[in-house]
PDB file of C-alpha atoms and ligand atoms in Angstrom:
ATOM      1  CA  UNK A 113     -29.389  -4.684  -6.122  1.00  0.00           C
ATOM      2  CA  UNK A 114     -26.300  -4.101  -3.982  1.00  0.00           C
ATOM      3  CA  UNK A 115     -25.265  -0.246  -4.153  1.00  0.00           C
ATOM      4  CA  UNK A 116     -21.832   0.796  -4.690  1.00  0.00           C
ATOM      5  CA  UNK A 117     -20.125   3.654  -2.845  1.00  0.00           C
ATOM      6  CA  UNK A 118     -16.877   5.420  -3.581  1.00  0.00           C
ATOM      7  CA  UNK A 119     -15.242   6.944  -0.504  1.00  0.00           C
ATOM      8  CA  UNK A 120     -12.144   9.168  -1.113  1.00  0.00           C
ATOM      9  CA  UNK A 121      -9.445   9.467   1.627  1.00  0.00           C
ATOM     10  CA  UNK A 122     -10.459   6.196   3.441  1.00  0.00           C
ATOM     11  CA  UNK A 123      -7.123   5.354   4.900  1.00  0.00           C
ATOM     12  CA  UNK A 124      -7.949   6.891   8.189  1.00  0.00           C
ATOM     13  CA  UNK A 125     -10.453   9.078  10.159  1.00  0.00           C
ATOM     14  CA  UNK A 126     -13.870   9.751   8.743  1.00  0.00           C
ATOM     15  CA  UNK A 127     -13.182   7.947   5.306  1.00  0.00           C
ATOM     16  CA  UNK A 128     -12.317   4.795   7.011  1.00  0.00           C
ATOM     17  CA  UNK A 129     -15.181   4.945   9.387  1.00  0.00           C
ATOM     18  CA  UNK A 130     -17.685   5.978   6.754  1.00  0.00           C
ATOM     19  CA  UNK A 131     -16.470   2.998   4.607  1.00  0.00           C
ATOM     20  CA  UNK A 132     -16.860   0.548   7.489  1.00  0.00           C
ATOM     21  CA  UNK A 133     -20.221   1.861   8.196  1.00  0.00           C
ATOM     22  CA  UNK A 134     -21.262   1.658   4.412  1.00  0.00           C
ATOM     23  CA  UNK A 135     -20.150  -1.977   4.418  1.00  0.00           C
ATOM     24  CA  UNK A 136     -22.475  -2.637   7.307  1.00  0.00           C
ATOM     25  CA  UNK A 137     -25.209  -0.911   5.411  1.00  0.00           C
ATOM     26  CA  UNK A 138     -24.822  -3.480   2.639  1.00  0.00           C
ATOM     27  CA  UNK A 139     -22.799  -1.345   0.132  1.00  0.00           C
ATOM     28  CA  UNK A 140     -19.864  -2.485  -2.099  1.00  0.00           C
ATOM     29  CA  UNK A 141     -17.249   0.076  -1.271  1.00  0.00           C
ATOM     30  CA  UNK A 142     -14.399   1.653  -3.322  1.00  0.00           C
ATOM     31  CA  UNK A 143     -11.970   3.260  -1.172  1.00  0.00           C
ATOM     32  CA  UNK A 144      -9.250   5.474  -1.991  1.00  0.00           C
ATOM     33  CA  UNK A 145      -6.036   7.171  -0.645  1.00  0.00           C
ATOM     34  CA  UNK A 146      -2.294   7.607  -1.100  1.00  0.00           C
ATOM     35  CA  UNK A 147      -1.007   5.293   1.410  1.00  0.00           C
ATOM     36  CA  UNK A 148      -1.224   1.897  -0.072  1.00  0.00           C
ATOM     37  CA  UNK A 149      -0.414  -0.173   3.237  1.00  0.00           C
ATOM     38  CA  UNK A 150      -3.200   1.481   4.938  1.00  0.00           C
ATOM     39  CA  UNK A 151      -5.565   1.083   2.155  1.00  0.00           C
ATOM     40  CA  UNK A 152      -4.952  -2.618   2.252  1.00  0.00           C
ATOM     41  CA  UNK A 153      -5.369  -2.631   5.972  1.00  0.00           C
ATOM     42  CA  UNK A 154      -8.845  -1.002   5.585  1.00  0.00           C
ATOM     43  CA  UNK A 155      -9.617  -3.183   2.792  1.00  0.00           C
ATOM     44  CA  UNK A 156      -8.895  -6.302   5.107  1.00  0.00           C
ATOM     45  CA  UNK A 157     -11.174  -4.934   7.734  1.00  0.00           C
ATOM     46  CA  UNK A 158     -14.008  -4.505   5.393  1.00  0.00           C
ATOM     47  CA  UNK A 159     -13.434  -7.861   3.835  1.00  0.00           C
ATOM     48  CA  UNK A 160     -13.515  -9.571   7.376  1.00  0.00           C
ATOM     49  CA  UNK A 161     -16.809  -7.998   7.904  1.00  0.00           C
ATOM     50  CA  UNK A 162     -18.057  -9.455   4.613  1.00  0.00           C
ATOM     51  CA  UNK A 163     -17.865  -6.293   2.487  1.00  0.00           C
ATOM     52  CA  UNK A 164     -16.806  -6.341  -1.220  1.00  0.00           C
ATOM     53  CA  UNK A 165     -14.123  -3.829  -1.503  1.00  0.00           C
ATOM     54  CA  UNK A 166     -11.846  -2.251  -4.268  1.00  0.00           C
ATOM     55  CA  UNK A 167      -8.792  -0.173  -3.479  1.00  0.00           C
ATOM     56  CA  UNK A 168      -7.639   2.618  -5.601  1.00  0.00           C
ATOM     57  CA  UNK A 169      -4.186   4.056  -4.587  1.00  0.00           C
ATOM     58  CA  UNK A 170      -3.904   7.636  -6.279  1.00  0.00           C
ATOM     59  CA  UNK A 171      -3.556  11.270  -5.185  1.00  0.00           C
ATOM     60  CA  UNK A 172      -6.925  13.327  -5.709  1.00  0.00           C
ATOM     61  CA  UNK A 173      -4.822  16.467  -6.520  1.00  0.00           C
ATOM     62  CA  UNK A 174      -3.883  14.815  -9.952  1.00  0.00           C
ATOM     63  CA  UNK A 175      -6.622  14.786 -12.485  1.00  0.00           C
ATOM     64  CA  UNK A 176      -4.774  12.478 -14.523  1.00  0.00           C
ATOM     65  CA  UNK A 177      -4.364   9.873 -11.832  1.00  0.00           C
ATOM     66  CA  UNK A 178      -7.911  10.339 -10.788  1.00  0.00           C
ATOM     67  CA  UNK A 179      -9.178   9.850 -14.372  1.00  0.00           C
ATOM     68  CA  UNK A 180      -6.932   6.603 -14.898  1.00  0.00           C
ATOM     69  CA  UNK A 181      -8.136   5.170 -11.536  1.00  0.00           C
ATOM     70  CA  UNK A 182     -11.763   5.749 -12.129  1.00  0.00           C
ATOM     71  CA  UNK A 183     -11.774   5.108 -15.669  1.00  0.00           C
ATOM     72  CA  UNK A 184     -10.743   1.583 -15.346  1.00  0.00           C
ATOM     73  CA  UNK A 185     -13.115   0.156 -12.895  1.00  0.00           C
ATOM     74  CA  UNK A 186     -13.926  -3.641 -12.882  1.00  0.00           C
ATOM     75  CA  UNK A 187     -17.547  -3.943 -14.128  1.00  0.00           C
ATOM     76  CA  UNK A 188     -19.075  -4.706 -10.870  1.00  0.00           C
ATOM     77  CA  UNK A 189     -17.909  -1.574  -9.441  1.00  0.00           C
ATOM     78  CA  UNK A 190     -18.563   0.818 -12.324  1.00  0.00           C
ATOM     79  CA  UNK A 191     -22.156   2.061 -11.172  1.00  0.00           C
ATOM     80  CA  UNK A 192     -21.431   4.424  -8.385  1.00  0.00           C
ATOM     81  CA  UNK A 193     -24.366   5.203  -6.460  1.00  0.00           C
ATOM     82  CA  UNK A 194     -22.849   7.014  -3.715  1.00  0.00           C
ATOM     83  CA  UNK A 195     -19.819   9.295  -3.919  1.00  0.00           C
ATOM     84  CA  UNK A 196     -18.347  10.594  -0.600  1.00  0.00           C
ATOM     85  CA  UNK A 197     -15.842  13.439  -1.163  1.00  0.00           C
ATOM     86  CA  UNK A 198     -13.965  13.243   1.963  1.00  0.00           C
ATOM     87  CA  UNK A 199     -10.337  13.289   1.157  1.00  0.00           C
ATOM     88  CA  UNK A 200      -8.903  16.499   2.519  1.00  0.00           C
ATOM     89  CA  UNK A 201      -6.607  18.365   5.118  1.00  0.00           C
ATOM     90  CA  UNK A 202      -5.541  21.400   6.753  1.00  0.00           C
ATOM     91  CA  UNK A 203      -1.953  22.228   6.387  1.00  0.00           C
ATOM     92  CA  UNK A 204      -0.634  24.529   9.126  1.00  0.00           C
ATOM     93  CA  UNK A 205      -2.480  27.111  11.327  1.00  0.00           C
ATOM     94  CA  UNK A 206      -0.690  30.507  11.241  1.00  0.00           C
ATOM     95  CA  UNK A 207      -1.204  34.138  10.573  1.00  0.00           C
ATOM     96  CA  UNK A 208      -1.674  34.750   6.889  1.00  0.00           C
ATOM     97  CA  UNK A 209       1.477  36.499   6.400  1.00  0.00           C
ATOM     98  CA  UNK A 210       3.461  33.678   8.020  1.00  0.00           C
ATOM     99  CA  UNK A 211       1.792  30.832   6.193  1.00  0.00           C
ATOM    100  CA  UNK A 212       3.738  28.891   3.605  1.00  0.00           C
ATOM    101  CA  UNK A 213       2.692  29.122   0.055  1.00  0.00           C
ATOM    102  CA  UNK A 214       2.963  25.359  -0.250  1.00  0.00           C
ATOM    103  CA  UNK A 215       0.480  24.790   2.478  1.00  0.00           C
ATOM    104  CA  UNK A 216      -1.952  26.982   0.686  1.00  0.00           C
ATOM    105  CA  UNK A 217      -1.497  25.307  -2.568  1.00  0.00           C
ATOM    106  CA  UNK A 218      -1.723  21.764  -0.786  1.00  0.00           C
ATOM    107  CA  UNK A 219      -5.042  22.708   0.901  1.00  0.00           C
ATOM    108  CA  UNK A 220      -6.701  24.406  -2.512  1.00  0.00           C
ATOM    109  CA  UNK A 221      -5.446  21.499  -4.650  1.00  0.00           C
ATOM    110  CA  UNK A 222      -6.620  18.647  -2.289  1.00  0.00           C
ATOM    111  CA  UNK A 223      -9.877  20.240  -0.692  1.00  0.00           C
ATOM    112  CA  UNK A 224     -11.056  22.153  -3.708  1.00  0.00           C
ATOM    113  CA  UNK A 225      -9.561  20.846  -6.930  1.00  0.00           C
ATOM    114  CA  UNK A 226      -9.476  17.163  -5.804  1.00  0.00           C
ATOM    115  CA  UNK A 227     -13.168  17.311  -4.894  1.00  0.00           C
ATOM    116  CA  UNK A 228     -14.049  18.897  -8.180  1.00  0.00           C
ATOM    117  CA  UNK A 229     -11.875  16.263 -10.184  1.00  0.00           C
ATOM    118  CA  UNK A 230     -13.669  13.251  -8.561  1.00  0.00           C
ATOM    119  CA  UNK A 231     -17.199  14.846  -8.933  1.00  0.00           C
ATOM    120  CA  UNK A 232     -16.602  15.826 -12.550  1.00  0.00           C
ATOM    121  CA  UNK A 233     -15.561  11.977 -13.230  1.00  0.00           C
ATOM    122  CA  UNK A 234     -18.579  10.484 -11.320  1.00  0.00           C
ATOM    123  CA  UNK A 235     -21.535  12.964 -11.760  1.00  0.00           C
ATOM    124  CA  UNK A 236     -22.016  12.277 -15.615  1.00  0.00           C
ATOM    125  CA  UNK A 237     -23.026   8.644 -14.907  1.00  0.00           C
ATOM    126  CA  UNK A 238     -25.298   9.636 -12.132  1.00  0.00           C
ATOM    127  CA  UNK A 239     -27.136  12.188 -14.296  1.00  0.00           C
ATOM    128  CA  UNK A 240     -27.196   9.617 -17.121  1.00  0.00           C
ATOM    129  CA  UNK A 241     -28.827   7.167 -14.947  1.00  0.00           C
ATOM    130  CA  UNK A 242     -31.014   9.643 -13.136  1.00  0.00           C
ATOM    131  CA  UNK A 243     -29.963   8.539  -9.704  1.00  0.00           C
ATOM    132  CA  UNK A 244     -27.027   9.068  -7.259  1.00  0.00           C
ATOM    133  CA  UNK A 245     -26.055  11.039  -4.207  1.00  0.00           C
ATOM    134  CA  UNK A 246     -22.931  13.083  -3.483  1.00  0.00           C
ATOM    135  CA  UNK A 247     -21.977  13.868   0.076  1.00  0.00           C
ATOM    136  CA  UNK A 248     -19.096  16.386   0.310  1.00  0.00           C
ATOM    137  CA  UNK A 249     -17.067  16.586   3.640  1.00  0.00           C
ATOM    138  CA  UNK A 250     -17.166  20.296   4.492  1.00  0.00           C
ATOM    139  CA  UNK A 251     -16.510  21.669   7.954  1.00  0.00           C
ATOM    140  CA  UNK A 252     -17.748  24.332  10.550  1.00  0.00           C
ATOM    141  CA  UNK A 253     -14.678  26.209   8.895  1.00  0.00           C
ATOM    142  CA  UNK A 254     -16.856  26.461   5.884  1.00  0.00           C
ATOM    143  CA  UNK A 255     -19.386  28.476   7.792  1.00  0.00           C
ATOM    144  CA  UNK A 256     -17.224  30.531  10.033  1.00  0.00           C
ATOM    145  CA  UNK A 257     -13.760  31.869   9.686  1.00  0.00           C
ATOM    146  CA  UNK A 258     -11.256  31.763  12.692  1.00  0.00           C
ATOM    147  CA  UNK A 259      -8.122  33.421  13.465  1.00  0.00           C
ATOM    148  CA  UNK A 260      -5.141  31.612  11.649  1.00  0.00           C
ATOM    149  CA  UNK A 261      -7.589  29.397   9.864  1.00  0.00           C
ATOM    150  CA  UNK A 262      -7.525  31.587   6.659  1.00  0.00           C
ATOM    151  CA  UNK A 263      -6.967  29.445   3.689  1.00  0.00           C
ATOM    152  CA  UNK A 264      -8.338  26.126   5.325  1.00  0.00           C
ATOM    153  CA  UNK A 265     -11.431  28.170   6.085  1.00  0.00           C
ATOM    154  CA  UNK A 266     -11.515  29.433   2.533  1.00  0.00           C
ATOM    155  CA  UNK A 267     -11.298  25.836   0.925  1.00  0.00           C
ATOM    156  CA  UNK A 268     -14.277  24.767   2.989  1.00  0.00           C
ATOM    157  CA  UNK A 269     -16.130  27.935   2.048  1.00  0.00           C
ATOM    158  CA  UNK A 270     -15.488  26.809  -1.481  1.00  0.00           C
ATOM    159  CA  UNK A 271     -16.727  23.370  -0.765  1.00  0.00           C
ATOM    160  CA  UNK A 272     -20.026  24.684   0.474  1.00  0.00           C
ATOM    161  CA  UNK A 273     -20.358  26.914  -2.729  1.00  0.00           C
ATOM    162  CA  UNK A 274     -19.529  24.088  -4.942  1.00  0.00           C
ATOM    163  CA  UNK A 275     -21.983  21.687  -3.035  1.00  0.00           C
ATOM    164  CA  UNK A 276     -24.849  24.468  -3.506  1.00  0.00           C
ATOM    165  CA  UNK A 277     -23.736  24.917  -7.056  1.00  0.00           C
ATOM    166  CA  UNK A 278     -24.008  21.136  -7.772  1.00  0.00           C
ATOM    167  CA  UNK A 279     -27.463  20.899  -5.986  1.00  0.00           C
ATOM    168  CA  UNK A 280     -28.797  23.689  -8.106  1.00  0.00           C
ATOM    169  CA  UNK A 281     -27.611  22.100 -11.346  1.00  0.00           C
ATOM    170  CA  UNK A 282     -28.613  18.465 -10.426  1.00  0.00           C
ATOM    171  CA  UNK A 283     -31.968  19.135  -8.862  1.00  0.00           C
ATOM    172  CA  UNK A 284     -34.465  17.333 -11.108  1.00  0.00           C
ATOM    173  CA  UNK A 285     -31.889  14.998 -12.384  1.00  0.00           C
ATOM    174  CA  UNK A 286     -32.351  12.309  -9.702  1.00  0.00           C
ATOM    175  CA  UNK A 287     -29.014  13.317  -8.016  1.00  0.00           C
ATOM    176  CA  UNK A 288     -29.134  14.443  -4.293  1.00  0.00           C
ATOM    177  CA  UNK A 289     -26.192  16.612  -3.081  1.00  0.00           C
ATOM    178  CA  UNK A 290     -25.434  16.958   0.623  1.00  0.00           C
ATOM    179  CA  UNK A 291     -22.671  17.976   2.895  1.00  0.00           C
ATOM    180  CA  UNK A 292     -21.504  17.474   6.411  1.00  0.00           C
ATOM    181  CA  UNK A 293     -19.886  20.192   8.517  1.00  0.00           C
ATOM    182  CA  UNK A 294     -18.238  18.730  11.537  1.00  0.00           C
ATOM    183  CA  UNK A 295     -16.530  20.799  14.252  1.00  0.00           C
ATOM    184  CA  UNK A 296     -13.687  19.183  16.256  1.00  0.00           C
ATOM    185  CA  UNK A 297     -13.120  15.473  15.677  1.00  0.00           C
ATOM    186  CA  UNK A 298     -10.094  13.447  16.814  1.00  0.00           C
ATOM    187  CA  UNK A 299      -8.559  11.734  13.700  1.00  0.00           C
ATOM    188  CA  UNK A 300      -5.256  12.258  12.058  1.00  0.00           C
ATOM    189  CA  UNK A 301      -6.446  15.684  11.073  1.00  0.00           C
ATOM    190  CA  UNK A 302      -4.444  17.613  13.707  1.00  0.00           C
ATOM    191  CA  UNK A 303      -1.431  15.602  13.374  1.00  0.00           C
ATOM    192  CA  UNK A 304      -1.475  16.101   9.511  1.00  0.00           C
ATOM    193  CA  UNK A 305      -2.070  19.919  10.078  1.00  0.00           C
ATOM    194  CA  UNK A 306       0.808  20.329  12.540  1.00  0.00           C
ATOM    195  CA  UNK A 307       3.193  18.168  10.426  1.00  0.00           C
ATOM    196  CA  UNK A 308       3.282  15.147  12.640  1.00  0.00           C
ATOM    197  CA  UNK A 309       3.921  17.137  16.070  1.00  0.00           C
ATOM    198  CA  UNK A 310       1.938  14.798  18.271  1.00  0.00           C
ATOM    199  CA  UNK A 311       1.879  17.096  21.293  1.00  0.00           C
ATOM    200  CA  UNK A 312       0.546  20.088  19.361  1.00  0.00           C
ATOM    201  CA  UNK A 313      -2.179  17.791  17.915  1.00  0.00           C
ATOM    202  CA  UNK A 314      -3.281  16.343  21.023  1.00  0.00           C
ATOM    203  CA  UNK A 315      -3.474  19.985  22.520  1.00  0.00           C
ATOM    204  CA  UNK A 316      -6.276  20.819  20.246  1.00  0.00           C
ATOM    205  CA  UNK A 317      -8.765  18.493  22.202  1.00  0.00           C
ATOM    206  CA  UNK A 318      -7.266  19.394  25.756  1.00  0.00           C
ATOM    207  CA  UNK A 319     -10.078  19.480  28.255  1.00  0.00           C
ATOM    208  CA  UNK A 320     -12.844  18.623  26.176  1.00  0.00           C
ATOM    209  CA  UNK A 321     -14.453  15.463  24.627  1.00  0.00           C
ATOM    210  CA  UNK A 322     -14.084  15.831  20.889  1.00  0.00           C
ATOM    211  CA  UNK A 323     -16.227  13.922  18.395  1.00  0.00           C
ATOM    212  CA  UNK A 324     -15.037  10.583  16.811  1.00  0.00           C
ATOM    213  CA  UNK A 325     -14.979   9.485  13.237  1.00  0.00           C
ATOM    214  CA  UNK A 326     -17.963   7.216  14.141  1.00  0.00           C
ATOM    215  CA  UNK A 327     -20.081  10.409  15.104  1.00  0.00           C
ATOM    216  CA  UNK A 328     -19.299  11.576  11.606  1.00  0.00           C
ATOM    217  CA  UNK A 329     -20.359   8.252  10.244  1.00  0.00           C
ATOM    218  CA  UNK A 330     -23.592   8.580  12.000  1.00  0.00           C
ATOM    219  CA  UNK A 331     -24.341  11.638  10.133  1.00  0.00           C
ATOM    220  CA  UNK A 332     -23.448  10.168   6.880  1.00  0.00           C
ATOM    221  CA  UNK A 333     -25.914   7.380   7.747  1.00  0.00           C
ATOM    222  CA  UNK A 334     -28.743   9.705   8.473  1.00  0.00           C
ATOM    223  CA  UNK A 335     -28.214  11.614   5.208  1.00  0.00           C
ATOM    224  CA  UNK A 336     -28.205   8.463   2.946  1.00  0.00           C
ATOM    225  CA  UNK A 337     -31.143   6.556   4.710  1.00  0.00           C
ATOM    226  CA  UNK A 338     -33.646   9.219   4.050  1.00  0.00           C
ATOM    227  CA  UNK A 339     -36.610   8.483   1.666  1.00  0.00           C
ATOM    228  CA  UNK A 340     -36.149   9.454  -1.956  1.00  0.00           C
ATOM    229  CA  UNK A 341     -38.190  12.665  -1.560  1.00  0.00           C
ATOM    230  CA  UNK A 342     -35.936  13.869   1.324  1.00  0.00           C
ATOM    231  CA  UNK A 343     -32.551  15.553   0.854  1.00  0.00           C
ATOM    232  CA  UNK A 344     -30.710  16.474   3.781  1.00  0.00           C
ATOM    233  CA  UNK A 345     -28.647  19.607   2.400  1.00  0.00           C
ATOM    234  CA  UNK A 346     -26.302  19.793   5.468  1.00  0.00           C
ATOM    235  CA  UNK A 347     -25.488  18.423   8.734  1.00  0.00           C
ATOM    236  CA  UNK A 348     -23.469  20.907  11.161  1.00  0.00           C
ATOM    237  CA  UNK A 349     -22.318  18.933  14.046  1.00  0.00           C
ATOM    238  CA  UNK A 350     -19.920  19.890  16.959  1.00  0.00           C
ATOM    239  CA  UNK A 351     -18.825  18.567  20.352  1.00  0.00           C
ATOM    240  CA  UNK A 352     -21.137  19.431  23.132  1.00  0.00           C
ATOM    241  CA  UNK A 353     -18.398  21.512  24.412  1.00  0.00           C
ATOM    242  CA  UNK A 354     -17.734  23.366  21.238  1.00  0.00           C
ATOM    243  CA  UNK A 355     -19.963  26.518  20.626  1.00  0.00           C
ATOM    244  CA  UNK A 356     -18.264  27.680  17.501  1.00  0.00           C
ATOM    245  CA  UNK A 357     -14.773  27.689  15.921  1.00  0.00           C
ATOM    246  CA  UNK A 358     -13.183  29.620  18.645  1.00  0.00           C
ATOM    247  CA  UNK A 359     -15.395  29.288  21.678  1.00  0.00           C
ATOM    248  CA  UNK A 360     -15.225  25.912  23.446  1.00  0.00           C
ATOM    249  CA  UNK A 361     -15.611  25.017  27.094  1.00  0.00           C
ATOM    250  CA  UNK A 362     -12.446  23.314  28.431  1.00  0.00           C
ATOM    251  CA  UNK A 363     -12.204  21.744  31.781  1.00  0.00           C
TER     252      UNK A 363
HETATM  253  P1  LIG B 564      -7.598  12.351   8.448  1.00  0.00           P
HETATM  254  O1  LIG B 564      -6.262  12.952   8.280  1.00  0.00           O
HETATM  255  O2  LIG B 564      -7.755  11.290   9.427  1.00  0.00           O
HETATM  256  O3  LIG B 564      -7.978  11.681   7.100  1.00  0.00           O
HETATM  257  C1  LIG B 564      -7.687  12.428   5.748  1.00  0.00           C
HETATM  258  C2  LIG B 564      -7.900  11.285   4.654  1.00  0.00           C
HETATM  259  O4  LIG B 564      -7.814  12.154   3.344  1.00  0.00           O
HETATM  260  C3  LIG B 564      -6.946  10.286   4.541  1.00  0.00           C
HETATM  261  O5  LIG B 564      -7.415   9.100   4.182  1.00  0.00           O
HETATM  262  C4  LIG B 564      -6.003  10.771   3.432  1.00  0.00           C
HETATM  263  O6  LIG B 564      -5.292   9.560   2.834  1.00  0.00           O
HETATM  264  C5  LIG B 564      -6.903  11.584   2.548  1.00  0.00           C
HETATM  265  N1  LIG B 564      -6.153  12.529   1.688  1.00  0.00           N
HETATM  266  C6  LIG B 564      -5.520  13.556   2.065  1.00  0.00           C
HETATM  267  N2  LIG B 564      -4.826  14.150   1.038  1.00  0.00           N
HETATM  268  C7  LIG B 564      -5.117  13.487  -0.049  1.00  0.00           C
HETATM  269  C8  LIG B 564      -4.840  13.398  -1.303  1.00  0.00           C
HETATM  270  N3  LIG B 564      -4.006  14.312  -1.912  1.00  0.00           N
HETATM  271  N4  LIG B 564      -5.197  12.267  -2.296  1.00  0.00           N
HETATM  272  C9  LIG B 564      -5.857  11.301  -1.739  1.00  0.00           C
HETATM  273  N5  LIG B 564      -6.305  11.302  -0.422  1.00  0.00           N
HETATM  274  C10 LIG B 564      -5.840  12.232   0.519  1.00  0.00           C
HETATM  275  O7  LIG B 564      -8.606  13.462   8.561  1.00  0.00           O
HETATM  276  P2  LIG B 564     -10.214  13.423   8.777  1.00  0.00           P
HETATM  277  O8  LIG B 564     -10.774  12.094   8.691  1.00  0.00           O
HETATM  278  O9  LIG B 564     -10.465  14.311  10.146  1.00  0.00           O
HETATM  279  O10 LIG B 564     -10.669  14.413   7.576  1.00  0.00           O
HETATM  280  C11 LIG B 564     -11.510  13.940   6.586  1.00  0.00           C
HETATM  281  C12 LIG B 564     -12.248  15.140   6.084  1.00  0.00           C
HETATM  282  O11 LIG B 564     -13.000  15.752   7.092  1.00  0.00           O
HETATM  283  C13 LIG B 564     -11.223  16.365   5.557  1.00  0.00           C
HETATM  284  O12 LIG B 564     -11.771  16.924   4.285  1.00  0.00           O
HETATM  285  C14 LIG B 564     -11.333  17.345   6.660  1.00  0.00           C
HETATM  286  O13 LIG B 564     -11.038  18.672   6.063  1.00  0.00           O
HETATM  287  C15 LIG B 564     -12.647  17.254   7.166  1.00  0.00           C
HETATM  288  N6  LIG B 564     -12.790  17.716   8.307  1.00  0.00           N
HETATM  289  C16 LIG B 564     -12.108  17.236   9.628  1.00  0.00           C
HETATM  290  C17 LIG B 564     -12.605  17.593  10.887  1.00  0.00           C
HETATM  291  C18 LIG B 564     -11.783  17.092  11.930  1.00  0.00           C
HETATM  292  O14 LIG B 564     -11.877  17.973  13.107  1.00  0.00           O
HETATM  293  N7  LIG B 564     -11.200  15.979  12.054  1.00  0.00           N
HETATM  294  C19 LIG B 564     -13.634  18.586  10.991  1.00  0.00           C
HETATM  295  C20 LIG B 564     -14.268  18.933   9.814  1.00  0.00           C
HETATM  296  C21 LIG B 564     -13.959  18.509   8.670  1.00  0.00           C
HETATM  297  P3  LIG B 564      -3.764   9.507   2.413  1.00  0.00           P
HETATM  298  O15 LIG B 564      -2.977  10.242   3.295  1.00  0.00           O
HETATM  299  O16 LIG B 564      -3.546   8.096   2.635  1.00  0.00           O
HETATM  300  O17 LIG B 564      -3.838   9.964   1.125  1.00  0.00           O
HETATM  301  C1  LIG B 565     -11.959  21.061  10.963  1.00  0.00           C
HETATM  302  C2  LIG B 565     -12.367  21.783  12.061  1.00  0.00           C
HETATM  303  O1  LIG B 565     -12.533  23.817  13.371  1.00  0.00           O
HETATM  304  O2  LIG B 565     -10.251  22.749  13.008  1.00  0.00           O
HETATM  305  O3  LIG B 565     -12.544  21.223   9.716  1.00  0.00           O
HETATM  306  O4  LIG B 565     -11.399  23.900  11.167  1.00  0.00           O
HETATM  307  S1  LIG B 565     -11.570  23.086  12.452  1.00  0.00           S
END
């Protein structure tokens, strides 16, 4: 039977690359995001590659919107075999006392609460069936805290705690829970983080070769293609030039 995957935040970056990869691996794909035009573009790419796709245009920060979107799935997309909790962002990068409260709220609401909302809506059907796989997009920032990373790092530490908690509660129920913890990868991430400042976003990757979204899709592919008796708990991957969150070799 053809499997179905739900990928949140598939309008750009990792989510888009993962959706395209899942299509190549033979999945039907449900893609989500707030930017409707972008969703349509990614859907077109998937369809052109022969993948069956459903677009859901909603904000993961709203449980109500998430529930409406996921509670009304067409029959052939109702059984979700793989959930990729990818939607997320960093907002700003500044010392704790200077950060905007609104940025804190956006990161907490998206990266933590959004991931919880989607997981709460999908996990029961996986447990009832006794099969499923949840992959959460964490970060190297979920393992280390770096200066001016404060609340973004806190949200990814929370993602790791939620991932471990879910794994503890779902072990023996046929549902695998994994995470991916990337270091620097060039997507729209830094552009979003710096409020559209292209120069500042570009400077993040000055003098080194960052990872691409495809590198993260490779990690996802490895995780989901292991045999049933193997669960990859986490993959931490960085550019070769990045040692940790604050030590990188730049030419
Ligand atoms: P992008 O900015 O390229 O993509 C982020 C995606 O998340 C977009 O599709 C965006 O869609 C979606 N998104 C953001 N907020 C919401 C929301 N409120 N509701 C629904 N969708 C939302 O960044 P990346 O691909 O790099 O990031 C993907 C994930 O990977 C994030 O969780 C990020 O924290 C994590 N990560 C990124 C790293 C990097 O260096 N790039 C490294 C480690 C982890 P839209 O705007 O259309 O809603
Ligand atoms: C994104 C990677 O190092 O900018 O999660 O926090 S980092």
